[in-house]
Amino acid sequence: MADLVDGVAESGAAVIGLALVLPEADISPDGIAGDKRLASALAKNRTALAVSLGNEATVSEAEPKAGWSIVGQVPETLPGFTGLTGSLADFSGAAAGLGAIRTLPDPDGVLRHVPLLWLRNTAQGVQLWPSFALELLRLYAGENGYVARMNGAGFDALRMAGSIVPLEPQGSIRLWETDTNTLRISASNILSGRGDPLLRNAIAIVDLSAVGLTQYLPTPTRPARPGVDIHADAIGQMLAARHLVEPAQARMLERLWFVLSGIVFIGLSGVLAQRVMLGALALALLAATPFAFGALEYSLQGALYDPLQPALATILVAGFEGYVLYRRSEQRRSTLARQFSQYLSPSVVQRLANSDTEAILSGEKREITILLSDIRGFTTMSERLDAQEIGKVVNQFLGLATDEILKRDGTIDKFMGDAVLAFWNAPLDQPDHRERALEAGLALIERVKRENAAFTARGHPPIEIGVAIETGVCSVGNFGSERRFDYTAIGSPVNRAARLESTTKKLRIPLVLGPGFAQGASMPVVQAGVFELQGFKGEVPVFTVPEIRPSSQPAEEVV
């Protein structure tokens, strides 16, 4: 070991550190002489030895080599050790410096902090011990001691060789790892007398590399690093004045990001609910931004920001907002299913639940096709039948009408005694709404004809119906009071359809079409007559389809 120390010194090393604790003497004849030679080599060169701090019994007592100037009061809350294991007194006395090699990994076992100062509680008082890396740097700078500044939480900063090293309260610095591996030189090269020019004016650390004797520590960037590399990185970052610090405003910025991300998600909740991909992209960008900002500040200024807290907060806010939107969506689906299940086919209800229905339910103007149908001669029929039979007749007809309307995805507005009112193109768009309504009307007429045989077989009189279909722009939405409202259509076309239905009796045909329907019809229609409708100015032409064109044209009359 003495030859190795002398060889490193002859290669021009400025400081030599032995990252070893040598507490026992070599009692062999050659060993005694070797210990003396090692002590001599330590004394004549600028060297430092390692000590180990702990709470075990002290072995080979030693005193710090460097003096300390403390600015402020050392808090009693700072933890300290009671025991020390040092090298033989001859070795410790010969070395120019002594430093602690103890490490302090985080609870997860990863080494992120390198302690530079240690406290040791002795019967004579508190001792301040420098770390092994700090002691090597002191010898390299030619300083006799350290100046440490304290604050209420603990250590604050360290001044040495004219530079300030910011400290964490426990007296540590955050490890700033380099991308390159620490340069290693084999001891055999030195002992063979070849030396190495890379050692000139360098800080050389002597350590063991044998399997089982080298301490490996996980760091943030590597799963296992030799302890000597940690010392080298700590020395390098202090020489380069590259200090990883957490800015005073870091916590404020992290919380501000949390608040801003929450405001963004809440403010855009309506848009993001309709555009899932946009919401996912916004979440990814907001969650990734703290990491990008932290990486940029780390690389440029060595500033440490915790990106995990704002990123997790962003995800939590997004998750909560997503849950709220989901609950609203489910509530809307339930409301729609409850409100429309009696008036729309299940497929339309499902499509409606998957669409944006806020404007639809609150009311909108749109072109719709209205169908109104009732039983002809119902007043006379009700005078001849009792209430129970009347109910059966009405239910039979309304059941048939409901089937044909829902088959064509119509919306049943309401039942009015023996009449049914339905419309198409609301709440969902149906470009072929005229065709659907006409098909439903014709199918209902044929269905009633087929069912009349079975109906009369049960003792009921045959029924005849009238169907009126009109198209126009109406207000469609939820209308009513706070206690009760219905999804319905309001407008002149609805009133005109009601007036037109009564013309079927005058025209002696089961189906009439209004002028609004005829104007945009894609199928052939023929004019069946002209009427003055109550509540409407002027004459209103009435149409039907060719297959049920009336045989004679009645005179004009007010309906």
Coordinates of C-alpha atoms in Angstrom, one line a residue:
M1 CA 0.0 0.0 0.0
A2 CA 2.9 2.3 0.8
D3 CA 4.4 1.7 -2.7
L4 CA 1.0 2.4 -4.3
V5 CA 0.7 5.7 -2.4
D6 CA 4.2 6.7 -3.4
G7 CA 3.7 5.7 -7.0
V8 CA 0.5 7.7 -7.3
A9 CA 2.3 10.7 -5.8
E10 CA 5.2 10.3 -8.2
S11 CA 2.7 10.3 -11.1
G12 CA 1.8 13.9 -10.1
A13 CA -1.4 13.4 -8.1
A14 CA -2.3 16.6 -6.2
V15 CA -4.2 14.7 -3.5
I16 CA -4.5 11.0 -2.7
G17 CA -7.4 9.6 -0.8
L18 CA -7.6 6.1 0.6
A19 CA -11.3 5.1 0.7
L20 CA -10.4 2.5 3.2
V21 CA -10.5 2.2 7.0
L22 CA -7.4 0.4 8.4
P23 CA -8.2 0.0 12.2
E24 CA -5.9 -3.1 12.8
A25 CA -2.2 -3.4 12.7
D26 CA -0.4 -6.1 10.6
I27 CA 1.2 -8.3 13.3
S28 CA 3.4 -10.2 10.9
P29 CA 7.1 -9.4 10.8
D30 CA 6.8 -7.9 7.3
G31 CA 3.5 -6.2 8.3
I32 CA 5.0 -4.1 11.1
A33 CA 7.5 -2.7 8.7
G34 CA 4.8 -2.2 6.1
D35 CA 2.7 -0.2 8.5
K36 CA 5.6 2.1 9.2
R37 CA 6.3 2.5 5.6
L38 CA 2.6 3.3 4.9
A39 CA 2.5 5.9 7.8
S40 CA 5.6 7.5 6.2
A41 CA 4.0 7.5 2.8
L42 CA 0.9 9.1 4.2
A43 CA 2.9 11.7 6.0
K44 CA 5.1 12.9 3.2
N45 CA 2.3 13.1 0.6
R46 CA -1.0 15.1 0.7
T47 CA -3.3 12.3 1.7
A48 CA -6.7 11.6 3.3
L49 CA -8.1 8.6 5.1
A50 CA -11.7 7.5 5.5
V51 CA -13.5 7.0 8.8
S52 CA -16.8 5.3 9.4
L53 CA -19.5 6.9 11.7
G54 CA -22.2 4.9 13.4
N55 CA -23.7 4.1 16.8
E56 CA -21.5 1.1 17.5
A57 CA -18.7 1.2 19.9
T58 CA -15.8 3.4 18.9
V59 CA -12.8 1.6 17.4
S60 CA -9.5 3.6 16.9
E61 CA -10.6 7.0 18.0
A62 CA -9.7 9.9 15.8
E63 CA -10.2 13.7 15.7
P64 CA -11.1 15.8 12.7
K65 CA -8.2 17.4 10.9
A66 CA -9.9 20.5 9.7
G67 CA -11.1 23.4 11.7
W68 CA -14.7 24.7 11.6
S69 CA -16.3 28.1 11.7
I70 CA -20.0 28.0 12.4
V71 CA -22.3 30.9 11.5
G72 CA -25.5 30.4 13.5
Q73 CA -26.6 27.9 16.0
V74 CA -26.5 24.1 15.4
P75 CA -30.1 22.9 16.0
E76 CA -30.4 20.2 18.6
T77 CA -32.9 18.4 16.3
L78 CA -30.2 17.3 13.9
P79 CA -29.3 13.7 14.3
G80 CA -25.8 12.6 15.2
F81 CA -23.8 9.5 15.7
T82 CA -21.9 8.4 18.8
G83 CA -19.4 5.9 17.5
L84 CA -16.5 6.1 15.1
T85 CA -14.3 3.5 13.4
G86 CA -11.0 5.0 12.2
S87 CA -7.6 3.7 11.1
L88 CA -4.7 3.1 13.3
A89 CA -3.5 6.2 15.2
D90 CA -0.2 6.2 13.3
F91 CA -2.1 6.3 10.0
S92 CA -4.7 8.8 11.2
G93 CA -1.9 11.0 12.6
A94 CA 0.1 10.9 9.4
A95 CA -2.7 11.7 7.0
A96 CA -3.4 15.3 6.2
G97 CA -7.2 14.7 6.2
L98 CA -9.9 12.5 7.6
G99 CA -13.4 12.2 6.1
A100 CA -16.5 10.1 6.7
I101 CA -17.5 7.6 4.0
R102 CA -21.0 6.8 5.3
T103 CA -23.8 7.1 2.7
L104 CA -27.5 8.0 3.3
P105 CA -29.8 6.4 0.7
D106 CA -33.5 7.3 0.6
P107 CA -36.2 5.0 2.0
D108 CA -36.4 3.3 -1.4
G109 CA -32.8 2.4 -1.3
V110 CA -31.7 4.9 -4.0
L111 CA -28.9 7.3 -3.3
R112 CA -29.9 10.8 -4.3
H113 CA -28.2 12.8 -1.6
V114 CA -24.5 12.9 -0.6
P115 CA -23.9 14.1 3.0
L116 CA -21.0 16.5 3.2
L117 CA -21.2 17.1 6.9
W118 CA -21.8 14.7 9.8
L119 CA -22.5 15.3 13.5
R120 CA -20.9 13.1 16.1
N121 CA -22.0 13.4 19.8
T122 CA -19.1 12.8 22.2
A123 CA -18.6 13.4 25.9
Q124 CA -16.7 16.5 25.1
G125 CA -19.5 17.9 22.8
V126 CA -20.6 17.8 19.2
Q127 CA -18.0 17.1 16.6
L128 CA -18.4 18.2 12.9
W129 CA -17.0 15.7 10.5
P130 CA -16.5 16.4 6.8
S131 CA -17.3 13.7 4.2
F132 CA -14.5 11.9 2.5
A133 CA -15.2 13.8 -0.8
L134 CA -15.3 17.2 1.0
E135 CA -12.0 16.5 2.8
L136 CA -10.3 15.6 -0.4
L137 CA -11.5 18.8 -2.0
R138 CA -10.3 20.8 1.0
L139 CA -6.8 19.4 0.6
Y140 CA -6.9 20.0 -3.1
A141 CA -7.8 23.7 -2.5
G142 CA -5.2 24.0 0.2
E143 CA -7.7 25.2 2.9
N144 CA -7.2 24.7 6.6
G145 CA -10.9 24.5 7.5
Y146 CA -14.5 25.1 6.6
V147 CA -17.1 27.8 7.2
A148 CA -20.7 26.5 7.6
R149 CA -23.8 28.6 7.8
M150 CA -26.8 27.4 9.8
N151 CA -30.5 28.3 9.7
G152 CA -33.5 27.3 11.8
A153 CA -33.9 24.0 9.9
G154 CA -30.2 23.0 10.0
F155 CA -27.4 23.5 7.6
D156 CA -27.7 26.2 4.9
A157 CA -24.5 26.6 3.0
L158 CA -20.7 25.8 3.1
R159 CA -18.0 28.2 2.0
M160 CA -14.7 26.8 0.9
A161 CA -12.0 28.0 -1.5
G162 CA -14.0 31.1 -2.2
S163 CA -17.1 29.3 -3.4
I164 CA -20.4 28.7 -1.8
V165 CA -21.9 25.2 -1.7
P166 CA -25.7 25.2 -0.9
L167 CA -26.6 22.5 1.6
E168 CA -29.8 20.7 2.5
P169 CA -30.8 20.9 6.2
Q170 CA -29.2 17.6 6.9
G171 CA -25.8 18.9 5.6
S172 CA -26.1 17.1 2.2
I173 CA -26.1 17.9 -1.5
R174 CA -28.1 16.4 -4.2
L175 CA -26.1 14.1 -6.4
W176 CA -25.5 15.4 -9.9
E177 CA -24.3 12.4 -11.8
T178 CA -22.2 12.6 -14.9
D179 CA -22.8 10.8 -18.1
T180 CA -19.3 9.3 -18.2
N181 CA -17.8 6.7 -16.1
T182 CA -15.1 7.6 -13.6
L183 CA -11.6 7.1 -15.0
R184 CA -10.0 4.0 -13.5
I185 CA -6.3 3.1 -13.4
S186 CA -5.1 -0.3 -12.4
A187 CA -2.9 -0.4 -9.3
S188 CA -0.6 -2.9 -11.2
N189 CA 0.4 -0.1 -13.6
I190 CA 1.5 2.1 -10.7
L191 CA 3.3 -0.6 -8.8
S192 CA 5.2 -1.7 -12.0
G193 CA 6.6 1.8 -12.1
R194 CA 4.9 2.8 -15.4
G195 CA 2.9 5.6 -13.7
D196 CA 0.1 7.4 -15.6
P197 CA 0.1 11.0 -16.9
L198 CA -3.6 11.3 -16.3
L199 CA -2.9 11.5 -12.5
R200 CA -1.0 14.8 -12.9
N201 CA -2.6 17.5 -10.7
A202 CA -5.6 15.1 -10.1
I203 CA -7.4 14.0 -7.1
A204 CA -6.7 10.2 -6.9
I205 CA -8.9 7.9 -4.8
V206 CA -7.5 4.5 -3.9
D207 CA -10.2 1.8 -3.5
L208 CA -10.6 -1.9 -3.8
S209 CA -12.3 -3.4 -6.8
A210 CA -12.3 -7.1 -5.7
V211 CA -15.7 -8.9 -5.9
G212 CA -17.4 -8.7 -2.5
L213 CA -15.3 -5.9 -1.2
T214 CA -16.7 -3.0 -3.4
Q215 CA -19.8 -1.3 -2.2
Y216 CA -22.4 -0.8 -5.0
L217 CA -25.2 1.7 -4.6
P218 CA -28.3 2.4 -6.8
T219 CA -28.6 5.9 -8.0
P220 CA -31.4 7.7 -10.0
T221 CA -29.7 6.9 -13.3
R222 CA -28.0 3.6 -12.7
P223 CA -28.9 0.5 -10.9
A224 CA -25.5 0.0 -9.2
R225 CA -22.5 2.3 -8.9
P226 CA -19.3 1.8 -6.9
G227 CA -19.1 4.0 -3.8
V228 CA -15.9 5.5 -5.1
D229 CA -17.8 6.9 -8.1
I230 CA -20.2 8.7 -5.8
H231 CA -17.2 10.4 -4.1
A232 CA -15.8 11.3 -7.6
D233 CA -19.1 12.8 -8.8
A234 CA -19.6 14.8 -5.6
I235 CA -16.1 16.3 -6.0
G236 CA -16.7 17.0 -9.6
Q237 CA -19.9 18.9 -9.1
M238 CA -18.4 21.0 -6.3
L239 CA -15.4 21.8 -8.4
A240 CA -17.7 22.8 -11.3
A241 CA -20.0 24.7 -9.0
R242 CA -22.9 22.7 -10.4
H243 CA -25.4 22.5 -7.5
L244 CA -28.8 20.9 -7.7
V245 CA -31.1 23.0 -5.6
E246 CA -34.8 23.3 -5.2
P247 CA -35.8 26.9 -5.8
A248 CA -37.7 28.7 -3.1
Q249 CA -40.7 29.1 -5.4
A250 CA -40.7 25.5 -6.5
R251 CA -43.6 24.4 -4.3
M252 CA -45.6 27.5 -5.2
L253 CA -45.2 26.8 -8.9
E254 CA -46.1 23.2 -8.4
R255 CA -49.3 24.1 -6.6
L256 CA -50.0 26.9 -9.2
W257 CA -49.8 24.3 -11.9
F258 CA -52.3 22.1 -10.1
V259 CA -54.7 25.0 -9.8
L260 CA -54.3 26.1 -13.4
S261 CA -54.7 22.5 -14.8
G262 CA -57.9 22.2 -12.7
I263 CA -59.3 25.4 -14.1
V264 CA -58.4 24.3 -17.6
F265 CA -60.2 21.0 -17.3
I266 CA -63.2 22.4 -15.6
G267 CA -63.5 25.2 -18.1
L268 CA -63.2 22.9 -21.1
S269 CA -65.2 20.1 -19.6
G270 CA -68.1 20.6 -22.0
V271 CA -65.8 20.5 -25.1
L272 CA -63.7 17.6 -23.8
A273 CA -66.8 15.6 -23.0
Q274 CA -67.8 15.7 -26.7
R275 CA -64.3 15.2 -28.0
V276 CA -62.7 12.3 -26.2
M277 CA -59.5 12.3 -28.3
L278 CA -59.0 16.0 -27.7
G279 CA -59.5 15.5 -24.0
A280 CA -57.0 12.7 -23.9
L281 CA -54.5 14.8 -25.8
A282 CA -55.0 17.7 -23.4
L283 CA -54.5 15.4 -20.5
A284 CA -51.3 14.0 -21.9
L285 CA -49.9 17.5 -22.7
L286 CA -50.8 18.9 -19.3
A287 CA -49.4 15.9 -17.5
A288 CA -46.2 15.9 -19.5
T289 CA -45.5 19.6 -19.3
P290 CA -44.2 19.5 -15.7
F291 CA -41.7 16.7 -16.7
A292 CA -40.5 18.7 -19.7
F293 CA -40.2 21.9 -17.6
G294 CA -38.4 20.0 -14.8
A295 CA -36.0 18.4 -17.3
L296 CA -35.2 21.7 -18.9
E297 CA -34.6 23.5 -15.6
Y298 CA -32.5 20.6 -14.5
S299 CA -30.3 20.6 -17.6
L300 CA -29.9 24.4 -17.8
Q301 CA -29.7 25.6 -14.2
G302 CA -29.6 22.6 -12.0
A303 CA -32.9 23.6 -10.5
L304 CA -35.0 20.8 -9.1
Y305 CA -38.8 20.8 -9.6
D306 CA -40.9 17.9 -8.6
P307 CA -43.0 17.1 -11.7
L308 CA -44.8 14.1 -10.1
Q309 CA -47.0 16.2 -7.8
P310 CA -48.5 18.5 -10.5
A311 CA -48.7 15.7 -13.0
L312 CA -50.5 13.4 -10.6
A313 CA -52.7 16.4 -9.6
T314 CA -53.5 17.0 -13.2
I315 CA -54.4 13.3 -13.7
L316 CA -56.5 13.3 -10.5
V317 CA -58.4 16.5 -11.6
A318 CA -59.0 15.0 -15.0
G319 CA -60.1 11.7 -13.5
F320 CA -62.5 13.5 -11.2
E321 CA -63.8 15.6 -14.1
G322 CA -64.2 12.5 -16.2
Y323 CA -66.1 10.8 -13.4
V324 CA -68.4 13.9 -13.1
L325 CA -69.0 13.9 -16.8
Y326 CA -69.6 10.2 -16.8
R327 CA -72.2 10.6 -14.0
R328 CA -73.8 13.4 -15.9
S329 CA -73.9 11.3 -19.1
E330 CA -75.4 8.4 -17.3
Q331 CA -78.0 10.6 -15.6
R332 CA -78.8 12.1 -19.0
R333 CA -79.1 8.6 -20.5
S334 CA -81.4 7.6 -17.7
T335 CA -83.5 10.7 -18.1
L336 CA -83.7 10.2 -21.9
A337 CA -84.6 6.5 -21.6
R338 CA -87.3 7.3 -19.0
Q339 CA -88.7 10.2 -21.0
F340 CA -88.6 8.8 -24.5
S341 CA -88.9 5.1 -24.1
Q342 CA -92.7 5.4 -24.4
Y343 CA -92.5 7.6 -27.5
L344 CA -89.6 6.3 -29.5
S345 CA -88.2 3.0 -30.7
P346 CA -85.4 1.5 -28.6
S347 CA -82.9 2.1 -31.4
V348 CA -83.7 5.8 -31.6
V349 CA -83.6 6.1 -27.8
Q350 CA -80.1 4.6 -27.9
R351 CA -78.9 6.9 -30.7
L352 CA -80.4 9.9 -28.8
A353 CA -78.6 8.9 -25.7
N354 CA -75.3 8.9 -27.6
S355 CA -75.9 12.3 -29.1
D356 CA -75.7 15.9 -27.9
T357 CA -79.2 16.6 -26.7
E358 CA -78.8 19.7 -24.6
A359 CA -80.1 22.0 -27.4
I360 CA -82.6 19.4 -28.5
L361 CA -84.3 19.1 -25.1
S362 CA -84.2 22.8 -24.3
G363 CA -86.0 23.6 -27.5
E364 CA -85.1 24.2 -31.2
K365 CA -86.8 25.1 -34.4
R366 CA -86.6 22.5 -37.1
E367 CA -88.5 21.2 -40.1
I368 CA -90.6 18.1 -39.1
T369 CA -93.3 16.0 -40.7
I370 CA -96.4 15.6 -38.5
L371 CA -98.8 12.7 -38.7
L372 CA -102.2 12.9 -37.0
S373 CA -104.8 10.1 -37.1
D374 CA -108.1 9.4 -35.4
I375 CA -111.1 7.1 -35.6
R376 CA -113.9 8.4 -37.9
G377 CA -117.3 8.5 -36.4
F378 CA -116.0 8.0 -32.9
T379 CA -118.6 10.2 -31.3
T380 CA -121.4 8.1 -32.8
M381 CA -119.6 4.9 -31.9
S382 CA -119.1 5.9 -28.3
E383 CA -122.9 6.5 -27.9
R384 CA -123.6 2.9 -28.9
L385 CA -120.9 1.1 -26.9
D386 CA -120.3 1.0 -23.2
A387 CA -117.1 2.5 -21.6
Q388 CA -115.3 -0.8 -21.5
E389 CA -115.9 -1.6 -25.1
I390 CA -114.9 2.0 -26.1
G391 CA -111.6 1.5 -24.2
K392 CA -110.9 -1.7 -26.1
V393 CA -111.6 0.0 -29.5
V394 CA -109.4 3.0 -28.7
N395 CA -106.6 0.8 -27.3
Q396 CA -106.7 -1.5 -30.3
F397 CA -106.3 1.4 -32.7
L398 CA -103.7 3.3 -30.7
G399 CA -101.7 0.1 -30.4
L400 CA -101.7 -0.4 -34.2
A401 CA -100.7 3.2 -34.7
T402 CA -97.9 3.0 -32.2
D403 CA -96.4 -0.1 -33.9
E404 CA -96.4 1.5 -37.3
I405 CA -95.0 4.8 -36.1
L406 CA -92.2 3.2 -34.0
K407 CA -91.3 0.8 -36.8
R408 CA -90.3 3.9 -38.8
D409 CA -88.5 5.6 -35.9
G410 CA -91.2 8.2 -35.4
T411 CA -91.7 10.2 -32.2
I412 CA -95.1 9.8 -30.6
D413 CA -96.0 13.3 -29.3
K414 CA -99.3 12.4 -27.5
F415 CA -102.5 10.5 -27.5
M416 CA -105.6 12.6 -27.5
G417 CA -108.7 10.4 -26.8
D418 CA -109.0 8.4 -30.0
A419 CA -106.3 10.3 -31.9
V420 CA -102.5 10.0 -32.0
L421 CA -100.1 12.7 -32.9
A422 CA -96.5 11.8 -34.1
F423 CA -93.7 13.5 -36.0
W424 CA -90.4 12.7 -37.7
N425 CA -87.0 14.5 -37.9
A426 CA -86.9 15.3 -34.2
P427 CA -85.2 14.8 -31.9
L428 CA -82.7 13.2 -34.3
D429 CA -82.1 14.2 -37.9
Q430 CA -84.0 12.1 -40.5
P431 CA -83.5 13.5 -44.0
D432 CA -86.2 11.1 -45.3
H433 CA -88.8 12.3 -42.7
R434 CA -91.5 12.8 -45.4
E435 CA -91.1 9.3 -46.7
R436 CA -91.1 7.8 -43.2
A437 CA -94.3 9.6 -42.2
L438 CA -96.1 8.7 -45.5
E439 CA -95.0 5.0 -45.2
A440 CA -96.3 4.9 -41.6
G441 CA -99.7 6.5 -42.6
L442 CA -100.3 4.1 -45.5
A443 CA -99.2 1.1 -43.4
L444 CA -101.6 2.1 -40.6
I445 CA -104.5 2.3 -43.1
E446 CA -103.8 -1.1 -44.5
R447 CA -103.2 -2.5 -41.0
V448 CA -106.6 -1.3 -39.8
K449 CA -108.3 -2.8 -42.8
R450 CA -106.7 -6.2 -42.1
E451 CA -107.5 -6.1 -38.4
N452 CA -111.1 -5.1 -38.9
A453 CA -112.1 -8.7 -39.7
A454 CA -110.7 -9.9 -36.4
F455 CA -112.1 -6.9 -34.6
T456 CA -115.7 -7.4 -35.8
A457 CA -115.4 -11.1 -35.0
R458 CA -115.0 -10.1 -31.3
G459 CA -118.3 -8.2 -31.5
H460 CA -116.9 -4.7 -32.1
P461 CA -117.9 -2.5 -35.0
P462 CA -115.4 -2.0 -37.8
I463 CA -113.4 1.1 -37.6
E464 CA -112.4 3.6 -40.2
I465 CA -109.6 6.1 -39.7
G466 CA -108.4 9.3 -41.2
V467 CA -104.7 10.2 -41.5
A468 CA -103.3 13.7 -42.1
I469 CA -99.6 14.4 -42.8
E470 CA -98.1 17.9 -43.0
T471 CA -94.5 19.3 -43.1
G472 CA -93.2 22.6 -41.7
V473 CA -90.9 24.3 -39.3
C474 CA -92.0 23.9 -35.6
S475 CA -90.5 24.5 -32.2
V476 CA -89.6 21.1 -30.7
G477 CA -88.4 20.4 -27.2
N478 CA -89.5 20.1 -23.6
F479 CA -92.5 22.2 -22.9
G480 CA -94.6 22.5 -19.8
S481 CA -94.5 23.6 -16.1
E482 CA -91.8 22.9 -13.5
R483 CA -93.9 20.0 -12.2
R484 CA -94.6 18.4 -15.5
F485 CA -93.4 18.8 -19.1
D486 CA -93.4 16.8 -22.3
Y487 CA -91.3 16.6 -25.4
T488 CA -93.6 18.0 -28.0
A489 CA -93.9 20.1 -31.1
I490 CA -95.6 23.5 -31.3
G491 CA -96.3 25.5 -34.4
S492 CA -98.6 26.3 -37.3
P493 CA -97.9 23.0 -39.2
V494 CA -99.2 21.0 -36.2
N495 CA -102.4 23.0 -36.1
R496 CA -102.8 22.7 -39.9
A497 CA -102.4 18.9 -39.6
A498 CA -105.2 18.8 -37.1
R499 CA -107.4 20.8 -39.4
L500 CA -106.5 18.7 -42.4
E501 CA -107.4 15.4 -40.7
S502 CA -111.0 16.4 -40.7
T503 CA -111.0 16.8 -44.4
T504 CA -110.6 13.1 -44.9
K505 CA -114.3 12.7 -44.0
K506 CA -115.3 15.4 -46.6
L507 CA -113.1 13.9 -49.2
R508 CA -114.1 10.3 -48.4
I509 CA -110.5 9.2 -48.4
P510 CA -108.4 7.9 -45.5
L511 CA -105.2 10.0 -46.2
V512 CA -104.6 13.7 -46.9
L513 CA -101.3 15.6 -47.3
G514 CA -100.8 19.2 -46.5
P515 CA -99.2 21.8 -48.9
G516 CA -96.0 21.8 -46.8
F517 CA -95.6 18.1 -47.4
A518 CA -96.4 18.3 -51.1
Q519 CA -94.0 21.1 -51.7
G520 CA -90.9 19.0 -50.9
A521 CA -92.3 15.5 -51.6
S522 CA -90.0 13.1 -53.5
M523 CA -92.9 10.9 -54.4
P524 CA -95.9 11.7 -56.7
V525 CA -98.8 13.5 -55.0
V526 CA -102.1 14.7 -56.5
Q527 CA -104.4 17.5 -55.3
A528 CA -107.5 16.2 -53.7
G529 CA -109.3 19.5 -53.1
V530 CA -109.1 23.0 -51.7
F531 CA -110.4 24.0 -48.3
E532 CA -110.7 27.0 -46.0
L533 CA -109.3 25.8 -42.7
Q534 CA -110.3 27.4 -39.5
G535 CA -107.6 29.7 -38.2
F536 CA -105.8 29.9 -41.5
K537 CA -106.3 32.7 -44.1
G538 CA -107.2 31.8 -47.7
E539 CA -107.7 28.5 -49.3
V540 CA -105.5 25.6 -48.5
P541 CA -104.8 22.9 -51.1
V542 CA -105.1 19.4 -49.9
F543 CA -103.2 16.5 -51.5
T544 CA -103.1 12.7 -51.4
V545 CA -101.2 10.0 -53.2
P546 CA -102.4 8.7 -56.6
E547 CA -103.5 5.2 -55.4
I548 CA -106.2 6.7 -53.1
R549 CA -107.2 9.7 -55.3
P550 CA -110.9 10.6 -54.7
S551 CA -113.4 9.8 -57.4
S552 CA -115.1 13.1 -57.2
Q553 CA -114.1 16.6 -56.1
P554 CA -116.2 18.1 -53.3
A555 CA -117.2 21.7 -53.0
E556 CA -115.1 24.1 -50.9
E557 CA -116.2 24.3 -47.3
V558 CA -114.8 25.7 -44.1
V559 CA -113.2 23.0 -41.9

